Tab-separated table of C-alpha atoms and ligand atoms in Angstrom:
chain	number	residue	atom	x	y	z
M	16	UNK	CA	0.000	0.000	0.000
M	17	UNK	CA	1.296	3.431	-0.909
M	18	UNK	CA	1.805	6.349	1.651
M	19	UNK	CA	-0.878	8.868	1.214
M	20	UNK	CA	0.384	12.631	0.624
M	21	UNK	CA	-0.700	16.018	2.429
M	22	UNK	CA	-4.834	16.442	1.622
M	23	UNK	CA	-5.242	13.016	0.772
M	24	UNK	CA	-8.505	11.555	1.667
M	25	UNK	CA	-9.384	7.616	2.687
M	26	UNK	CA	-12.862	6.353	3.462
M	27	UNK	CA	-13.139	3.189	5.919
M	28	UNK	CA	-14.095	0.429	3.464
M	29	UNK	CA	-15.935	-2.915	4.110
M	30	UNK	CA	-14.527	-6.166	2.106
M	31	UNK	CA	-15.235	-5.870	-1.453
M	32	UNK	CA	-17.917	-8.151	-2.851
M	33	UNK	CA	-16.890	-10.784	-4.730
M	34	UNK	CA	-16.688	-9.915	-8.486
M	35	UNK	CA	-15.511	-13.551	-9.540
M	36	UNK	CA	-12.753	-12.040	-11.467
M	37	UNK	CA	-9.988	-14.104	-12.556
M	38	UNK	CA	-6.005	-13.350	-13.134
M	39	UNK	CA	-6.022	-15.104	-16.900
M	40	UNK	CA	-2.166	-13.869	-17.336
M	41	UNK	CA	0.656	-12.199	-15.689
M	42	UNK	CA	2.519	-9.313	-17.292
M	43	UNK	CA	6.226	-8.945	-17.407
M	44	UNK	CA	8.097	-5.687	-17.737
M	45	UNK	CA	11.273	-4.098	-16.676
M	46	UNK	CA	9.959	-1.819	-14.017
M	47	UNK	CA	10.178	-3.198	-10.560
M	48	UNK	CA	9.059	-0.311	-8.577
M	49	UNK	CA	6.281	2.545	-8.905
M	50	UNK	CA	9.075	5.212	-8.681
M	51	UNK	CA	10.445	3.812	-12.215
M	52	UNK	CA	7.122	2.961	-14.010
M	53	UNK	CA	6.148	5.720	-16.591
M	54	UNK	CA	2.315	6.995	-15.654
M	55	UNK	CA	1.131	6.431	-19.233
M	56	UNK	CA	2.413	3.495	-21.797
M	57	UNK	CA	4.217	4.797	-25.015
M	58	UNK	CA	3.498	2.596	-27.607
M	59	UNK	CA	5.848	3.997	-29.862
M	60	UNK	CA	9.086	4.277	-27.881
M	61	UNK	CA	8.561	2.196	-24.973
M	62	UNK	CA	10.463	-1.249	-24.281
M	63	UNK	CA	8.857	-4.112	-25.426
M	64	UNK	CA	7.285	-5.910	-22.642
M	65	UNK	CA	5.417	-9.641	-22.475
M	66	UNK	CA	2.156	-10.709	-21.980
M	67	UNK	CA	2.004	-14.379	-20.566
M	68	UNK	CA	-1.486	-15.983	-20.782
M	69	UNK	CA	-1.960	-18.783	-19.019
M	70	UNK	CA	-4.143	-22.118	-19.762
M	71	UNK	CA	-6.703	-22.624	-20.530
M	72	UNK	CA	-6.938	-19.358	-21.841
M	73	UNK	CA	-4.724	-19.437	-24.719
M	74	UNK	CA	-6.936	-20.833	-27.781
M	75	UNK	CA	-8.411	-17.591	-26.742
M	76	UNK	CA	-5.712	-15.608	-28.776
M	77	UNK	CA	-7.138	-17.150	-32.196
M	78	UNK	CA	-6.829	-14.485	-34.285
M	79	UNK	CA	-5.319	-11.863	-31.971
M	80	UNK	CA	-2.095	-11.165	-34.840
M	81	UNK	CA	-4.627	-10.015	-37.215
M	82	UNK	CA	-4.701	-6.859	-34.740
M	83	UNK	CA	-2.250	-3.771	-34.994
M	84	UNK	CA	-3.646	-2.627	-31.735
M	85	UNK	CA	-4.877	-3.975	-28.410
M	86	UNK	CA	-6.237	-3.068	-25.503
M	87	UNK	CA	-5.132	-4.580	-22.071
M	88	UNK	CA	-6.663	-4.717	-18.951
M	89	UNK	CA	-5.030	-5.343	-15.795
M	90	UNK	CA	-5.060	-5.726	-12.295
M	91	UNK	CA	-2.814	-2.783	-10.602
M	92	UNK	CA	-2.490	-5.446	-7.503
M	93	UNK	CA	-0.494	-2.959	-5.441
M	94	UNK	CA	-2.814	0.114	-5.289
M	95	UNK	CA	-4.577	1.375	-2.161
M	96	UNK	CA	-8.140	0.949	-2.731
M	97	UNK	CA	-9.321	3.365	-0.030
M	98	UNK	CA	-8.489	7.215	-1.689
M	99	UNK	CA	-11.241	9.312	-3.094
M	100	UNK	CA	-9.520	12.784	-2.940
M	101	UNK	CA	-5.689	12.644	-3.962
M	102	UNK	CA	-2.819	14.479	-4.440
M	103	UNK	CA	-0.735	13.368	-7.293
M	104	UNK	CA	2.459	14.889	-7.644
M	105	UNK	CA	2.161	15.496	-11.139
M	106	UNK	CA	-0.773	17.267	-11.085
M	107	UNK	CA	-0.080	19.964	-8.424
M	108	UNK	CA	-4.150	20.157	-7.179
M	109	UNK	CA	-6.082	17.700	-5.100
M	110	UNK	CA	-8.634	15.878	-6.973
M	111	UNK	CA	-11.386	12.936	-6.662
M	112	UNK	CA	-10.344	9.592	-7.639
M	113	UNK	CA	-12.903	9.758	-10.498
M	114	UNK	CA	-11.319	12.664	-11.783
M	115	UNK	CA	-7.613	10.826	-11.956
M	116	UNK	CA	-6.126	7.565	-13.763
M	117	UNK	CA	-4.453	7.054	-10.615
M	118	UNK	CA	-4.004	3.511	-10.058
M	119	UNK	CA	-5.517	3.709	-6.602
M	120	UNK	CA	-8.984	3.627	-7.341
M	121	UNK	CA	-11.884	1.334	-5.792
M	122	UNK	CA	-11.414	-1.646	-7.831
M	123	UNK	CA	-7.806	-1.041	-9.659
M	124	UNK	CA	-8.523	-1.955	-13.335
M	125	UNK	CA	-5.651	-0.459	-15.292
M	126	UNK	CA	-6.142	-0.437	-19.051
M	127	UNK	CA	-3.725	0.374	-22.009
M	128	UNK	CA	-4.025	0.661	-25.346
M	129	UNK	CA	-0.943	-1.152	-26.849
M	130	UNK	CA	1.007	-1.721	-30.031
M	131	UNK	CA	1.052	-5.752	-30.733
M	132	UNK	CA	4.151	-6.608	-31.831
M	133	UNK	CA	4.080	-10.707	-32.500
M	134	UNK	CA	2.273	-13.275	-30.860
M	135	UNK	CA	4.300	-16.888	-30.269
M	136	UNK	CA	2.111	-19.468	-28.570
M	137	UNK	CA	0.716	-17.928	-24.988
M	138	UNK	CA	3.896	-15.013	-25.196
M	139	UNK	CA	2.330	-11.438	-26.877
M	140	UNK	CA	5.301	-9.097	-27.156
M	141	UNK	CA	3.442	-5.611	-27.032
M	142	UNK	CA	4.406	-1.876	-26.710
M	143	UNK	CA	3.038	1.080	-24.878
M	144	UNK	CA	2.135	-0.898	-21.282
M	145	UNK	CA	2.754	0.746	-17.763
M	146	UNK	CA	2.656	-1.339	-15.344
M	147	UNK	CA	4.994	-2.986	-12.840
M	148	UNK	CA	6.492	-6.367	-13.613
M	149	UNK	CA	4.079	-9.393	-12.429
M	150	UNK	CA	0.957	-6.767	-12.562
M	151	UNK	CA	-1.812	-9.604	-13.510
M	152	UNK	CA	-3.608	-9.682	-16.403
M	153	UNK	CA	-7.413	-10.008	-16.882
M	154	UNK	CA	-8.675	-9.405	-20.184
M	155	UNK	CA	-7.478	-8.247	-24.053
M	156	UNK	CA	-9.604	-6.951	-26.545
M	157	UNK	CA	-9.058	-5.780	-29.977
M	158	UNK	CA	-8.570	-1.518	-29.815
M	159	UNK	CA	-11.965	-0.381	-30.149
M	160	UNK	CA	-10.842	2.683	-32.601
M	161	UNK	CA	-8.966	1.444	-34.786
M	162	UNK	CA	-10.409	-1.798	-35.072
M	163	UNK	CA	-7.758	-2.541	-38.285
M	164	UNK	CA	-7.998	-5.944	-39.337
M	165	UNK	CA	-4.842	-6.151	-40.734
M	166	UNK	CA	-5.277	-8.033	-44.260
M	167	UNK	CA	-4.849	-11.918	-43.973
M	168	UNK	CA	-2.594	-13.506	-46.584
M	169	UNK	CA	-4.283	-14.370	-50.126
M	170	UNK	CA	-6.651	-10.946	-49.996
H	1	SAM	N1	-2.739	3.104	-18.144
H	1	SAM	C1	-3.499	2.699	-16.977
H	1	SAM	C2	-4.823	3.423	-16.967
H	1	SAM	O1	-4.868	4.556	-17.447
H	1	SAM	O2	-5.808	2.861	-16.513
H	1	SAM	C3	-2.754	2.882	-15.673
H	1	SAM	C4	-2.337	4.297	-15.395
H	1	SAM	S1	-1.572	4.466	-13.812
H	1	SAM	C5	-1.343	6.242	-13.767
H	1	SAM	C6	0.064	3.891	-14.102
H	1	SAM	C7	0.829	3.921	-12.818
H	1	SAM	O3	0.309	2.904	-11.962
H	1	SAM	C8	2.297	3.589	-12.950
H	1	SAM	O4	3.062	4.741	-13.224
H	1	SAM	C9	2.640	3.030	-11.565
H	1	SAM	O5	2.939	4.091	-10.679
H	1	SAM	C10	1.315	2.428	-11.102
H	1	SAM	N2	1.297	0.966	-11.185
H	1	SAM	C11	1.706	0.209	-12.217
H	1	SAM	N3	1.526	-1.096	-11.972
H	1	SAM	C12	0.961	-1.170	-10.747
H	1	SAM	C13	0.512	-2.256	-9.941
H	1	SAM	N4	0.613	-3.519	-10.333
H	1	SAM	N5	-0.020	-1.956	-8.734
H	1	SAM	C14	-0.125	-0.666	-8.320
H	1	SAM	N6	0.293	0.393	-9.044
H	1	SAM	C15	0.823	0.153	-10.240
């Protein structure tokens, strides 16, 4: 759990219901601490970083390399889960938790819109994440923008 800064607010919380959700990856990148993790991925000129999916999941990635673009969604497993007013240092004002993309948040669902670089078996090699190495995954989905089918071989 992270420290909380001057005008930070936490509410007492009860146990969160059980959403049912399930960890169907785990994502590796190079930053080990929150300190070193950039606050946004760059998907043009960030390091490559892997996406592990685990079984039985991975028939699920039928079709995935026929995507320029993906979105992930992950589990920021580290976050407090308590803030609703917060002081980021980056912003220099207080605000609401709704009013952030801090990664302490109610329910910490981090998403990402990344560059897919190649897909080999359950490994994605993707650019533009920022999270911290072992963050779990738990979902992908094709980038709802660009939505670029790129064109299969024989068309
Ligand atoms: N791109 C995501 C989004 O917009 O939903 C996350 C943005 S959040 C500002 C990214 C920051 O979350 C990183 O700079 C790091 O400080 C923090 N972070 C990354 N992985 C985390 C984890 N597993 N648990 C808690 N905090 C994490």
């Amino acid at each position: 759990m992270t420290d909380m800064r001057p005008h930070e607010v936490f509410v007492p919380t009860t146990p969160p219901e059980d959403a049912q959700l399930r960890y169907i990856g785990r994502i590796h990148t190079p930053w080990l601490d929150r300190k070193e993790c950039p606050r946004r991925g760059d998907p043009e000129n960030g390091p490559d970083c892997r996406i592990e999916v685990f079984e039985p999941w991975v028939p699920a990635l039928k079709n995935i390399e026929t995507f320029d673009s993906i979105e992930v969604l992950y589990w920021l497993d580290r976050a407090r889960r308590d803030l609703v007013i917060q002081n980021p240092a980056h912003t220099g004002d207080v605000r609401g938790t709704f009013a952030l993309r801090s990664p302490n948040r109610p329910n910490p669902i981090g998403t990402s819109l990344v560059k897919l670089i190649s897909v080999n078996g359950p490994l994605l090699t993707v650019r533009g994440l920022d999270c911290l190495n072992g963050t779990p995954l738990i979902d992908l989905k094709p980038d709802r923008c660009a939505f670029t089918d790129k064109p299969r071989s024989g068309e």
